[in-house]
Amino acid sequence: MLIINASFINFTTILLTVNENFQINSNNFIIKNGEITLFIDNYDVQQNKITLYLKGEVNIKKECYIFYENICAKIDYGYLFSSEEFHDKYFVDCQMGAVYSKDHTTFMLWSPAASFINLFIYENGDPLIPEIPQKYRMIEYNGLWSIRLKGNLKGYYYTYQVKVYNQLNEVVDPYAKAVGINGLRGAIIDLKDTNPKDFLCDSSPALNNFTDAVIYEASIRDLSIYPDSGIKHKGKYLGLVENQTTSNKGVSTGLQHLIDLGITHLQLMPVFDFSYKSIDEKNPYKYNWGYDPQNYNVPEGSYSTDPYFPKCRIYEFKRMIQELHKKNISVVMDVVYNHIYHKTENIFHKIFPGYYFRTDENGNLSDGSGCGNDLASERSMCRKFIVDSVLYWAQEYHIDGFRFDLMGIIDISTMNMIRDVLDRLPRKILLYGEGWNMNTLLPDSLKSTIENAYKLPQIGHFNDIIRDSIRGSVFIAEDRGFVSGKEGLENLIKFCVGGCTIDCEPYIRKFQIPHQSINYVSAHDNHTLWDKFQIACPDASAEELKAMCKLANGIILTSQGIPFLHSGCEFCRTKDGISNSYNSTDAVNRIDWSRKLKFMDVFQYYKGLISLRKKHPAFRMTEVIQIQRHLVFLSDIPKLTVAFMLKDYANMDTWKDILVIYNANKYSIKLYIPEGHWNIVVNSNSSGTDVIETVDSREINVTGISLYILYRD
Ligand code: CA
């Protein structure tokens, strides 16, 4: 006989799977829980499954092994850790981490598996400086370890020394709110000292409906690092608070550029503290996007002017948010709770091995993230960590939205709980993510995927259908989309215009409400829009490529849902054909402000469309029933063309009927339009709300590869 796997399914029951049916003699089993022997009370055999009922409870502070004749197997705790019994016994809903006051600081850490935990207090934030810490033994109550130290500890650093399963680990507090250089020690600070002047009076720009948002994704570093950005604090949080910066050629850059463009939400690529192995805060010459979390509740140090000084990164990040808010721009954080940097060396594993990560019945780590350690968000203390973290950023830093990296790895209950706690705040907070179905060890029915969007009604999903039907597959570089001239996608585009909320033969609705659809054609991943079109259409002229870029995001900005733009797309950003630039150089990733001058017409076009969208609620319907009533498509029109009306004052628009035409043909087409006195506000060259020309005939000429918008009263 071979034991295929052995698991505790509750504190007193072991389930064995063996390779053959056989007659067992329960007296021959020996179960060792550390030094202690556990005795079998009863057992049950069903084919190759053997259930052993124990006389007493297992002690999870010790590993457990089962021996049978000459075989031995480790008994896995993963199933037990996911059980309700475990939750009932150990879940604790209290404030974790270091809670500072002038008179004392309280430290709380959860680990039912630990056999002891010491608090280490240091004077230095850098582990490379030799120092013997002050050591304090923490007290356990049912898995929760705590200690209260008297006196004012402000300015000191701390770590925990955790003894768990015969390992002695020194770890940073996962709840640390401030850290020393490279995030290797927690820092004890008074958060009040980190508030810029008037920060408590800071208020987020108003957001009436989620569909009012125009999201713009950017990296702190990319926005200002270009030599001629005209920005002093290059690559830093403070680089985004510099007012009215321009390049040598006089184009506005940085913050002023965002204001000019008219976006409402700036989505920042990772700004939590990411691994020092990706970017050494002491010498941040290397480039990395930072999708490798190290300290979830602390801003990244390399974007601050002094990463050695724990308050600095917090103060400067808050300053940046405050300044963006003053300029009417909300801030969305890209959060990566699906995995953590480093598989086994990470703090969660060192505090409580086997709890924070999904494993199979043999204890192998789940790898849906591609990083080999998917967080077990469904376990209640892991869920609490994620929920606490999101709420902390929203409350302490005034963050206005969260974009979940690989949201499909997180379970539905966790995402909905996050939605609930954010809804209790007095302002509207965006919540959306990548609902891809990843191969993580969670039943499909529990994953926060697009397929399950109906179970996540107030949460948005990146819409890969609109992305791929406009530009072509992100996986096949040469593949074309509607805009680059691939025929047969007209119906898909129509489906997407309605935010995929309405059936459009043969496509079945994906989303329950328009704001669930995050409409985009490009983001940090994959080729930039310009590069994609250039690769897929090698014969296209520069003018044609520009026209494709304008039409592509023209569709995004006129479709129902929430539009999302990748920084630099408004002046045809290129990354030299590199599809994954996560650790490429600044030269590849930076926003090249000289390009803005070169593609000023494209920038102006995007700006005009954003302004049109913001002024006209017809493009921002909030309910499916409105889309059903007000959106109608024109029929009998040429191939590679989609045309629709937003009719009868859709969503209380001031314009009675709006006619939108997408022509993806290279040549101009004639289109029969409903009778009336039509005002053209968008054509191939110009966009906005001013009337360019009027049309009274039933026929209109639409230029090749272009977007037209007309209205009539
Ligand atoms: Ca870091």
XYZ file of C-alpha atoms and ligand atoms in Angstrom:
714
model
C 0.000 0.000 0.000
C 1.043 3.588 -0.690
C -0.446 6.648 0.955
C -1.274 9.052 -1.873
C -2.217 11.773 0.521
C -3.100 12.368 4.127
C -5.054 15.381 5.358
C -6.741 16.586 8.490
C -10.304 17.506 7.611
C -11.020 18.761 11.107
C -9.133 18.719 14.397
C -9.964 15.073 15.101
C -10.328 13.464 11.665
C -7.742 12.328 9.154
C -8.589 11.393 5.573
C -6.157 9.042 3.846
C -6.173 8.281 0.158
C -4.314 5.102 -0.655
C -3.450 3.479 -3.944
C -5.451 0.269 -3.480
C -8.372 -1.207 -1.580
C -7.036 -3.143 1.332
C -7.941 -4.542 4.702
C -6.529 -2.232 7.316
C -5.585 -3.006 10.802
C -5.970 0.291 12.610
C -3.675 -0.933 15.361
C -0.818 -0.791 12.876
C -1.177 2.959 12.330
C 1.028 5.223 14.394
C 0.281 8.938 14.338
C 2.940 11.285 15.677
C 2.030 14.877 16.440
C 5.436 16.231 17.401
C 6.506 14.005 20.295
C 2.920 13.076 21.134
C 1.158 9.987 19.803
C -2.458 10.437 18.698
C -4.739 7.453 19.139
C -7.427 6.240 16.787
C -10.912 5.938 18.219
C -12.653 4.621 15.147
C -12.216 4.325 11.388
C -14.110 3.956 8.186
C -13.020 2.565 4.808
C -14.666 3.499 1.492
C -12.756 1.953 -1.409
C -9.360 3.652 -1.340
C -10.380 6.336 1.186
C -9.715 5.707 4.854
C -11.121 8.013 7.495
C -9.485 7.876 10.902
C -11.330 9.378 13.873
C -8.976 10.369 16.669
C -9.500 10.259 20.411
C -8.125 13.771 20.873
C -7.475 16.939 18.876
C -4.348 17.504 16.860
C -2.001 20.254 18.029
C -1.289 22.315 14.912
C 1.804 23.839 16.486
C 3.478 20.532 15.724
C 3.738 18.730 12.426
C 1.946 15.445 12.146
C 3.115 12.196 10.525
C 1.398 8.891 9.965
C 3.281 5.587 9.900
C 1.993 2.266 8.636
C 4.338 -0.665 8.625
C 7.294 0.658 6.639
C 5.614 3.709 5.111
C 5.390 7.250 6.418
C 3.440 10.312 5.228
C 3.164 13.871 6.438
C -0.428 14.810 7.232
C -1.362 18.060 5.544
C -3.197 20.844 7.400
C -4.393 22.783 4.331
C -7.934 21.402 4.371
C -8.213 21.948 8.124
C -7.061 25.570 7.755
C -9.902 26.166 5.292
C -12.502 24.541 7.551
C -15.233 26.261 9.492
C -13.974 24.626 12.695
C -10.630 26.317 12.225
C -12.258 29.675 11.552
C -14.498 29.307 14.608
C -11.587 28.467 16.816
C -9.002 31.003 15.659
C -10.561 33.869 13.710
C -10.001 37.139 15.481
C -11.269 40.466 14.247
C -9.037 42.990 15.964
C -6.579 45.628 14.902
C -3.281 44.024 13.925
C 0.239 45.385 13.720
C 1.834 48.117 15.805
C -0.603 50.580 17.317
C 1.311 53.607 18.487
C 0.510 56.121 21.185
C 2.805 58.483 23.085
C 2.634 56.403 26.254
C 2.796 52.921 24.835
C 2.761 50.862 21.654
C 0.809 47.632 21.271
C 1.952 44.920 18.879
C -0.360 42.193 17.566
C 0.504 39.268 15.327
C -1.611 36.233 14.480
C -0.121 32.768 14.228
C -1.798 29.789 15.904
C 1.068 27.642 14.611
C 3.860 29.567 16.337
C 5.371 28.088 19.476
C 6.792 31.423 20.562
C 7.158 34.928 19.164
C 9.578 37.633 20.280
C 9.343 41.288 19.437
C 12.678 42.798 18.401
C 13.164 46.536 18.788
C 15.975 48.184 16.813
C 17.433 51.654 16.529
C 18.295 51.180 12.863
C 16.055 50.518 9.900
C 18.795 48.850 7.879
C 19.592 45.214 8.793
C 23.072 45.673 7.363
C 23.992 47.904 10.318
C 25.171 45.567 13.108
C 22.947 45.914 16.145
C 21.682 43.678 18.924
C 17.951 44.302 19.326
C 15.964 44.622 22.513
C 13.981 41.416 22.820
C 10.484 41.030 24.327
C 8.550 37.790 24.665
C 4.999 38.110 23.310
C 2.003 36.482 24.973
C -0.384 34.182 23.103
C -4.103 34.032 23.478
C -5.607 31.482 21.111
C -3.288 32.200 18.197
C -3.126 35.942 18.710
C 0.229 37.135 19.997
C 0.550 40.526 21.618
C 2.628 42.758 23.793
C 2.253 46.303 25.022
C 5.474 48.251 25.553
C 5.408 51.328 27.756
C 7.074 54.550 26.712
C 7.335 56.535 23.512
C 8.742 54.215 20.855
C 8.469 56.674 17.990
C 11.500 56.423 15.738
C 12.358 52.814 16.573
C 12.170 49.865 14.198
C 10.787 46.410 14.858
C 10.573 42.859 13.604
C 9.163 39.622 14.986
C 11.120 36.499 15.710
C 8.772 33.581 15.100
C 9.439 29.998 16.158
C 7.271 27.787 14.001
C 7.680 24.057 13.148
C 11.290 24.032 14.341
C 12.180 27.060 12.241
C 13.271 30.328 13.783
C 12.350 33.191 11.437
C 12.756 36.931 11.715
C 10.012 38.744 9.829
C 8.624 42.178 9.094
C 5.109 42.727 10.414
C 2.725 42.092 7.476
C 0.607 44.900 8.929
C 3.589 47.313 9.093
C 2.440 50.816 8.131
C 5.958 52.217 7.852
C 9.299 50.593 7.082
C 13.019 51.291 6.918
C 15.144 51.142 3.792
C 14.154 48.352 1.410
C 11.211 47.419 3.613
C 13.209 45.010 5.769
C 12.105 46.326 9.188
C 8.863 47.841 10.400
C 9.086 51.410 11.677
C 7.192 52.798 14.638
C 5.772 56.158 13.718
C 2.905 58.409 14.609
C 0.837 58.487 11.405
C -0.335 61.969 12.331
C 3.220 63.179 11.652
C 2.957 62.046 8.043
C 0.038 64.269 7.045
C 0.849 67.164 4.738
C -0.656 70.500 5.743
C -4.460 70.417 5.458
C -4.452 66.738 4.499
C -7.323 66.020 6.849
C -9.391 68.575 4.898
C -8.454 66.922 1.603
C -11.492 65.703 -0.254
C -11.803 63.509 -3.288
C -13.410 64.865 -6.452
C -17.114 64.086 -6.608
C -18.155 60.994 -8.530
C -21.882 60.673 -9.084
C -21.821 57.475 -11.105
C -19.061 54.991 -11.751
C -19.609 55.416 -15.493
C -18.575 59.078 -15.150
C -14.987 57.934 -14.631
C -12.346 58.195 -17.346
C -9.440 56.107 -16.082
C -5.840 56.694 -17.143
C -3.190 54.140 -16.230
C 0.350 55.328 -15.555
C 3.504 54.515 -13.652
C 4.902 57.116 -11.264
C 8.350 56.641 -12.724
C 7.389 56.671 -16.407
C 5.473 59.943 -16.181
C 8.430 62.129 -15.267
C 11.684 60.233 -15.927
C 12.132 61.476 -19.507
C 15.127 63.875 -19.555
C 13.072 66.664 -21.118
C 9.976 66.201 -18.954
C 10.589 69.603 -17.387
C 9.932 67.906 -14.048
C 12.427 68.264 -11.214
C 11.563 65.220 -9.099
C 12.009 62.682 -11.866
C 10.542 59.271 -11.148
C 9.183 60.380 -7.768
C 5.792 60.932 -6.144
C 6.669 64.611 -5.933
C 7.220 64.687 -9.688
C 3.443 64.572 -9.981
C 2.763 67.597 -7.822
C 4.852 70.019 -9.861
C 2.601 72.598 -11.409
C 2.537 73.686 -15.036
C 5.610 71.794 -16.148
C 6.540 71.799 -19.826
C 9.188 70.258 -22.036
C 11.794 72.451 -23.742
C 9.517 72.499 -26.761
C 6.709 73.908 -24.649
C 4.275 70.983 -24.426
C 2.708 70.464 -21.020
C 3.930 67.416 -19.117
C 3.157 65.452 -15.950
C 0.284 66.742 -13.853
C -0.551 69.573 -16.254
C -0.813 67.098 -19.115
C -3.322 65.018 -17.137
C -5.357 68.126 -16.388
C -5.303 69.171 -20.049
C -6.328 65.725 -21.235
C -9.305 65.791 -18.880
C -9.157 62.345 -17.287
C -10.988 61.854 -13.991
C -9.067 58.929 -12.443
C -5.354 58.262 -12.458
C -4.651 54.555 -11.977
C -1.159 54.138 -10.602
C 0.795 50.994 -11.330
C 2.069 49.411 -8.077
C 2.909 51.984 -5.424
C 2.885 49.679 -2.385
C 6.350 48.640 -1.272
C 7.615 46.096 -3.740
C 10.532 43.746 -3.494
C 13.956 45.214 -2.887
C 15.225 42.495 -5.189
C 13.329 44.098 -8.067
C 14.338 47.622 -7.162
C 17.001 48.319 -4.560
C 15.813 51.450 -2.794
C 19.416 52.337 -1.988
C 20.318 52.460 -5.634
C 17.207 52.346 -7.826
C 18.922 52.301 -11.192
C 17.134 49.129 -12.314
C 13.610 49.328 -13.688
C 10.663 47.221 -12.534
C 6.890 47.691 -12.628
C 6.632 46.321 -9.098
C 4.065 43.534 -9.374
C 5.906 41.748 -6.581
C 4.536 42.896 -3.247
C 6.736 42.963 -0.177
C 4.909 45.231 2.294
C 1.277 45.662 1.315
C 0.520 48.604 3.601
C 3.470 50.888 2.900
C 4.251 53.021 -0.160
C 7.248 52.014 -2.294
C 10.449 53.724 -1.165
C 12.206 54.239 -4.489
C 9.530 56.761 -5.526
C 10.263 58.899 -2.462
C 13.101 61.376 -2.107
C 14.456 59.628 1.016
C 13.616 55.920 1.391
C 15.781 55.700 4.546
C 13.426 58.008 6.410
C 10.185 56.029 7.049
C 7.859 59.039 7.175
C 9.131 60.478 3.900
C 7.504 58.022 1.464
C 4.203 58.284 3.344
C 4.243 62.074 3.468
C 5.191 62.440 -0.194
C 2.619 59.912 -1.384
C -0.065 61.765 0.559
C 1.148 65.082 -0.845
C 0.776 63.702 -4.333
C -2.758 62.481 -3.673
C -3.718 65.792 -2.095
C -2.395 67.713 -5.092
C -4.149 65.440 -7.587
C -7.391 65.874 -5.663
C -6.975 69.647 -5.754
C -6.735 69.361 -9.527
C -9.910 67.269 -9.607
C -8.159 63.979 -10.340
C -8.985 60.868 -8.307
C -6.407 58.197 -7.566
C -6.771 54.463 -8.169
C -4.230 51.986 -6.789
C -3.192 48.866 -8.616
C -3.198 46.220 -5.891
C -1.596 42.798 -6.183
C -3.134 40.677 -3.444
C -3.041 37.522 -5.555
C 0.547 36.599 -4.729
C 3.568 37.904 -2.852
C 7.209 38.214 -3.814
C 9.195 35.030 -3.269
C 7.583 31.661 -2.680
C 8.912 30.346 0.597
C 11.049 33.230 1.808
C 8.071 35.497 2.298
C 6.796 36.781 5.608
C 3.406 35.034 5.562
C 5.079 31.692 5.071
C 7.526 32.416 7.870
C 4.757 33.421 10.280
C 2.266 30.657 9.600
C 3.377 28.110 6.991
C 0.555 26.552 5.032
C -2.123 29.064 5.985
C -1.834 32.040 3.646
C -1.323 30.135 0.416
C -3.526 27.748 -1.490
C -2.224 24.207 -1.704
C -3.454 20.943 -3.173
C -4.136 17.873 -1.034
C -0.434 17.038 -1.129
C 0.605 20.442 0.129
C 1.870 21.687 -3.258
C 1.433 25.419 -3.793
C -1.230 26.654 -6.193
C 0.165 28.596 -9.140
C -2.566 30.491 -10.943
C -0.597 33.720 -10.659
C 2.452 32.260 -12.400
C 4.434 33.251 -9.321
C 3.917 29.967 -7.501
C 2.126 31.229 -4.410
C -1.525 32.224 -4.787
C -2.858 33.852 -1.644
C -5.635 31.805 -0.012
C -8.036 34.753 0.103
C -10.884 32.409 1.077
C -9.325 31.687 4.486
C -10.746 34.124 6.948
C -7.555 35.647 8.360
C -6.082 36.029 4.879
C -9.358 37.616 3.751
C -9.251 39.911 6.757
C -5.718 40.954 5.833
C -6.780 41.929 2.298
C -9.941 43.711 3.435
C -8.058 45.585 6.188
C -5.364 46.610 3.732
C -7.772 48.016 1.129
C -9.714 49.887 3.784
C -6.511 51.290 5.250
C -5.430 52.780 1.907
C -8.879 54.238 1.351
C -9.064 55.805 4.804
C -5.497 56.803 5.605
C -4.422 57.856 2.101
C -7.793 58.882 0.603
C -7.445 56.442 -2.304
C -10.468 56.571 -4.620
C -10.338 53.230 -6.353
C -8.684 49.840 -6.498
C -7.664 47.858 -9.535
C -7.157 44.193 -8.619
C -4.352 42.465 -10.417
C -5.463 38.924 -11.413
C -8.731 39.360 -9.566
C -9.779 35.926 -10.842
C -7.483 34.406 -8.200
C -9.346 36.131 -5.371
C -12.566 34.490 -4.196
C -15.955 36.139 -4.723
C -16.799 36.532 -1.026
C -13.607 38.483 -0.408
C -14.251 40.850 -3.323
C -17.844 41.418 -2.253
C -16.739 42.014 1.329
C -14.277 44.639 0.076
C -17.117 46.238 -1.880
C -19.227 46.292 1.303
C -16.614 47.946 3.495
C -15.806 50.533 0.814
C -19.511 51.293 0.400
C -19.640 52.295 4.044
C -17.281 55.203 3.346
C -18.892 58.535 2.511
C -17.552 58.673 -1.048
C -17.854 56.474 -4.128
C -14.867 54.190 -4.595
C -14.151 52.333 -7.809
C -13.455 48.619 -7.594
C -12.487 46.585 -10.631
C -9.930 44.084 -11.783
C -8.699 41.435 -14.106
C -11.418 38.796 -14.018
C -9.427 36.242 -15.971
C -10.044 32.617 -15.095
C -6.623 31.570 -13.827
C -5.657 28.022 -13.011
C -5.687 28.494 -9.256
C -6.816 25.868 -6.735
C -10.265 27.311 -6.173
C -13.499 25.989 -7.702
C -14.493 28.022 -10.774
C -17.775 28.949 -9.121
C -15.894 30.828 -6.371
C -13.439 32.797 -8.506
C -13.916 36.522 -9.160
C -13.973 36.037 -12.909
C -15.890 37.654 -15.764
C -17.949 34.433 -15.998
C -19.083 35.105 -12.431
C -19.666 38.832 -12.975
C -23.324 38.350 -12.033
C -22.181 37.373 -8.547
C -20.086 40.566 -8.282
C -22.648 43.183 -9.304
C -20.810 46.287 -8.107
C -17.354 45.293 -9.302
C -15.859 46.038 -12.727
C -13.910 43.764 -15.051
C -11.389 44.560 -17.745
C -13.321 43.794 -20.904
C -11.071 41.654 -23.085
C -13.830 41.238 -25.677
C -13.830 44.911 -26.600
C -10.039 44.982 -26.428
C -9.510 42.045 -28.768
C -12.316 42.866 -31.171
C -10.986 46.389 -31.698
C -7.251 45.682 -31.908
C -6.927 41.923 -32.444
C -5.734 39.230 -30.070
C -3.123 40.220 -27.507
C -1.638 36.747 -27.789
C -1.111 36.791 -31.559
C 0.814 39.920 -32.436
C -0.081 39.792 -36.139
C -3.802 39.341 -35.533
C -5.964 42.264 -36.598
C -9.139 43.631 -35.115
C -12.090 45.616 -36.438
C -10.111 48.858 -36.494
C -7.170 47.300 -38.307
C -9.496 45.926 -40.969
C -10.537 42.408 -39.924
C -14.011 41.696 -41.258
C -16.744 39.856 -39.407
C -16.293 41.591 -36.071
C -19.066 44.153 -36.587
C -21.512 42.302 -34.321
C -18.928 41.983 -31.587
C -18.308 45.716 -31.736
C -22.066 46.315 -31.437
C -22.167 43.981 -28.441
C -19.347 46.005 -26.875
C -20.912 49.401 -27.608
C -23.642 48.378 -25.158
C -21.019 47.464 -22.562
C -21.720 43.739 -23.168
C -24.835 44.198 -21.039
C -27.323 43.268 -23.755
C -27.520 40.096 -25.869
C -26.384 40.749 -29.409
C -26.822 37.675 -31.565
C -24.927 35.364 -31.075
C -23.339 36.947 -28.005
C -24.918 36.608 -24.582
C -24.670 39.420 -22.054
C -21.596 39.341 -19.833
C -22.365 42.163 -17.435
C -25.373 43.073 -15.347
C -24.778 46.797 -15.204
C -22.768 49.143 -17.464
C -20.120 50.044 -14.878
C -19.030 46.404 -14.751
C -17.408 46.839 -18.154
C -13.964 48.444 -18.042
C -13.500 49.260 -21.710
C -9.951 49.369 -23.001
C -7.717 48.596 -25.947
C -4.342 48.894 -24.283
C -2.782 48.771 -20.826
C 0.681 48.228 -19.384
C 0.593 44.573 -20.457
C 1.042 43.579 -24.097
C 1.955 45.797 -27.021
C 1.030 49.455 -26.945
C -1.793 50.278 -29.314
C 0.565 51.916 -31.789
C 3.012 48.974 -31.721
C 0.184 46.474 -32.119
C -1.174 48.193 -35.222
C 2.310 48.607 -36.618
C 3.041 44.878 -36.216
C -0.362 43.722 -37.488
C -0.440 46.173 -40.406
C 3.149 46.440 -41.654
C 2.015 48.180 -44.841
C -0.022 50.874 -43.115
C 1.195 54.444 -43.425
C 1.849 56.584 -40.356
C -1.364 58.471 -41.135
C -3.335 55.222 -41.257
C -1.813 54.056 -37.964
C -2.761 57.357 -36.362
C -6.283 57.034 -37.697
C -6.531 53.517 -36.245
C -5.392 54.747 -32.821
C -7.974 57.538 -32.919
C -10.782 55.227 -33.965
C -9.782 52.520 -31.460
C -10.008 54.738 -28.402
C -12.854 56.604 -30.081
C -14.837 53.371 -29.725
C -13.715 53.054 -26.100
C -14.785 56.609 -25.284
C -18.194 56.265 -26.944
C -19.130 52.816 -25.608
C -21.229 52.204 -22.518
C -19.202 51.283 -19.444
C -16.070 52.843 -17.986
C -13.331 53.917 -20.424
C -9.737 53.131 -19.557
C -6.720 54.635 -21.338
C -3.101 53.556 -21.212
C -0.775 56.495 -20.555
C 0.793 57.836 -23.709
C -1.778 56.248 -26.035
C -2.997 59.803 -26.600
C 0.201 60.477 -28.501
C 0.791 57.043 -29.990
C 3.110 55.617 -27.333
C 5.611 53.054 -28.525
C 7.691 50.585 -26.561
C 9.684 49.629 -29.644
C 7.595 46.516 -30.164
C 8.337 45.097 -26.703
C 5.196 43.430 -25.382
C 6.274 42.843 -21.791
C 8.449 45.678 -20.545
C 8.146 44.965 -16.803
C 11.902 45.102 -16.352
C 12.983 46.851 -19.542
C 14.877 50.112 -19.276
C 13.512 53.589 -18.704
C 14.226 54.256 -22.364
C 11.543 51.695 -23.282
C 9.009 52.471 -20.556
C 9.188 56.216 -20.084
C 6.629 58.607 -21.438
C 8.480 60.342 -24.249
C 7.188 63.906 -24.133
C 8.786 64.789 -27.475
C 6.248 62.417 -28.991
C 3.424 64.545 -27.680
C 4.581 67.370 -29.919
C 4.903 64.998 -32.855
C 1.379 63.604 -32.363
C -0.290 66.744 -31.050
C -3.254 66.204 -33.367
C -3.933 62.777 -31.841
C -3.664 64.254 -28.342
C -6.131 67.009 -29.255
C -8.488 64.426 -30.718
C -8.482 62.317 -27.534
C -8.917 65.432 -25.444
C -11.946 66.442 -27.505
C -13.532 63.005 -27.133
C -13.000 62.960 -23.369
C -14.578 66.378 -23.078
C -17.519 65.252 -25.227
C -18.030 62.161 -23.082
C -17.897 64.201 -19.875
C -20.446 66.713 -21.171
C -22.860 64.143 -22.587
C -24.423 61.618 -20.222
C -25.790 59.610 -23.170
C -22.362 57.940 -23.303
C -22.473 57.184 -19.573
C -25.742 55.368 -19.010
C -26.017 53.763 -15.591
C -28.679 51.119 -16.123
C -29.185 48.392 -18.692
C -32.780 49.453 -19.193
C -31.565 52.842 -20.447
C -29.303 51.153 -22.975
C -32.214 48.961 -24.098
C -34.392 52.016 -24.598
C -31.971 54.494 -26.097
C -29.346 52.567 -28.076
C -30.313 51.557 -31.628
C -28.047 50.361 -34.409
C -28.376 51.405 -38.038
C -28.889 48.436 -40.318
C -27.979 47.781 -43.959
C -24.647 49.520 -43.723
C -21.323 48.620 -45.372
C -18.995 46.017 -43.921
C -16.383 47.209 -41.419
C -18.827 49.844 -40.324
C -20.861 50.182 -37.150
C -23.342 53.007 -36.666
C -25.756 53.656 -33.829
C -28.013 56.257 -32.341
C -28.330 57.232 -28.715
C -31.850 58.495 -29.098
C -34.457 60.465 -27.187
C -32.318 62.344 -24.681
C -30.532 59.223 -23.461
C -29.642 59.470 -19.759
C -31.086 63.024 -19.731
C -28.674 64.239 -22.384
C -29.174 67.776 -23.709
C -28.917 66.445 -27.262
C -32.026 64.656 -28.472
C -30.389 62.145 -30.803
C -26.710 61.341 -31.145
C -25.438 59.430 -34.158
C -22.089 57.645 -33.867
C -20.373 56.072 -36.873
C -17.255 53.887 -36.842
C -15.782 53.358 -40.288
C -12.906 50.868 -40.241
C -12.648 50.712 -44.027
C -9.517 52.260 -45.470
C -11.636 54.199 -47.908
C -14.465 56.606 -47.348
C -18.021 55.306 -47.378
C -21.453 56.754 -48.067
C -23.960 56.138 -45.335
C -27.712 56.702 -45.314
C -28.706 58.355 -42.091
C -32.078 59.210 -40.541
C -33.695 62.378 -41.763
C -32.984 65.623 -39.957
C -30.726 68.566 -39.390
C -27.534 66.974 -38.158
C -24.620 68.759 -36.504
C -21.244 67.085 -36.917
C -19.115 67.451 -33.774
C -16.565 64.720 -34.440
C -15.021 63.753 -37.769
C -11.694 62.290 -38.800
C -9.749 65.432 -37.900
C -11.558 67.115 -35.130
C -13.447 66.189 -31.983
C -15.358 67.950 -29.247
C -18.767 69.492 -28.777
C -18.480 72.419 -31.196
C -20.310 72.033 -34.476
C -17.864 71.462 -37.324
C -20.476 71.413 -40.069
C -24.127 70.546 -40.559
C -25.789 67.923 -42.753
C -29.362 68.124 -43.981
C -29.271 65.381 -46.589
C -29.973 61.686 -45.976
C -26.498 60.820 -47.101
C -23.159 61.368 -45.435
C -19.600 60.678 -46.536
C -17.498 59.124 -43.815
C -13.723 59.268 -44.270
C -11.714 56.012 -44.221
C -10.709 54.727 -40.740
C -12.589 57.320 -38.765
C -15.149 58.131 -36.170
C -18.019 60.532 -36.769
C -20.400 61.883 -34.177
C -23.449 63.959 -35.086
C -26.419 65.192 -33.128
C -29.844 66.630 -33.837
C -32.252 68.413 -31.562
Ca 10.650 48.525 -2.024
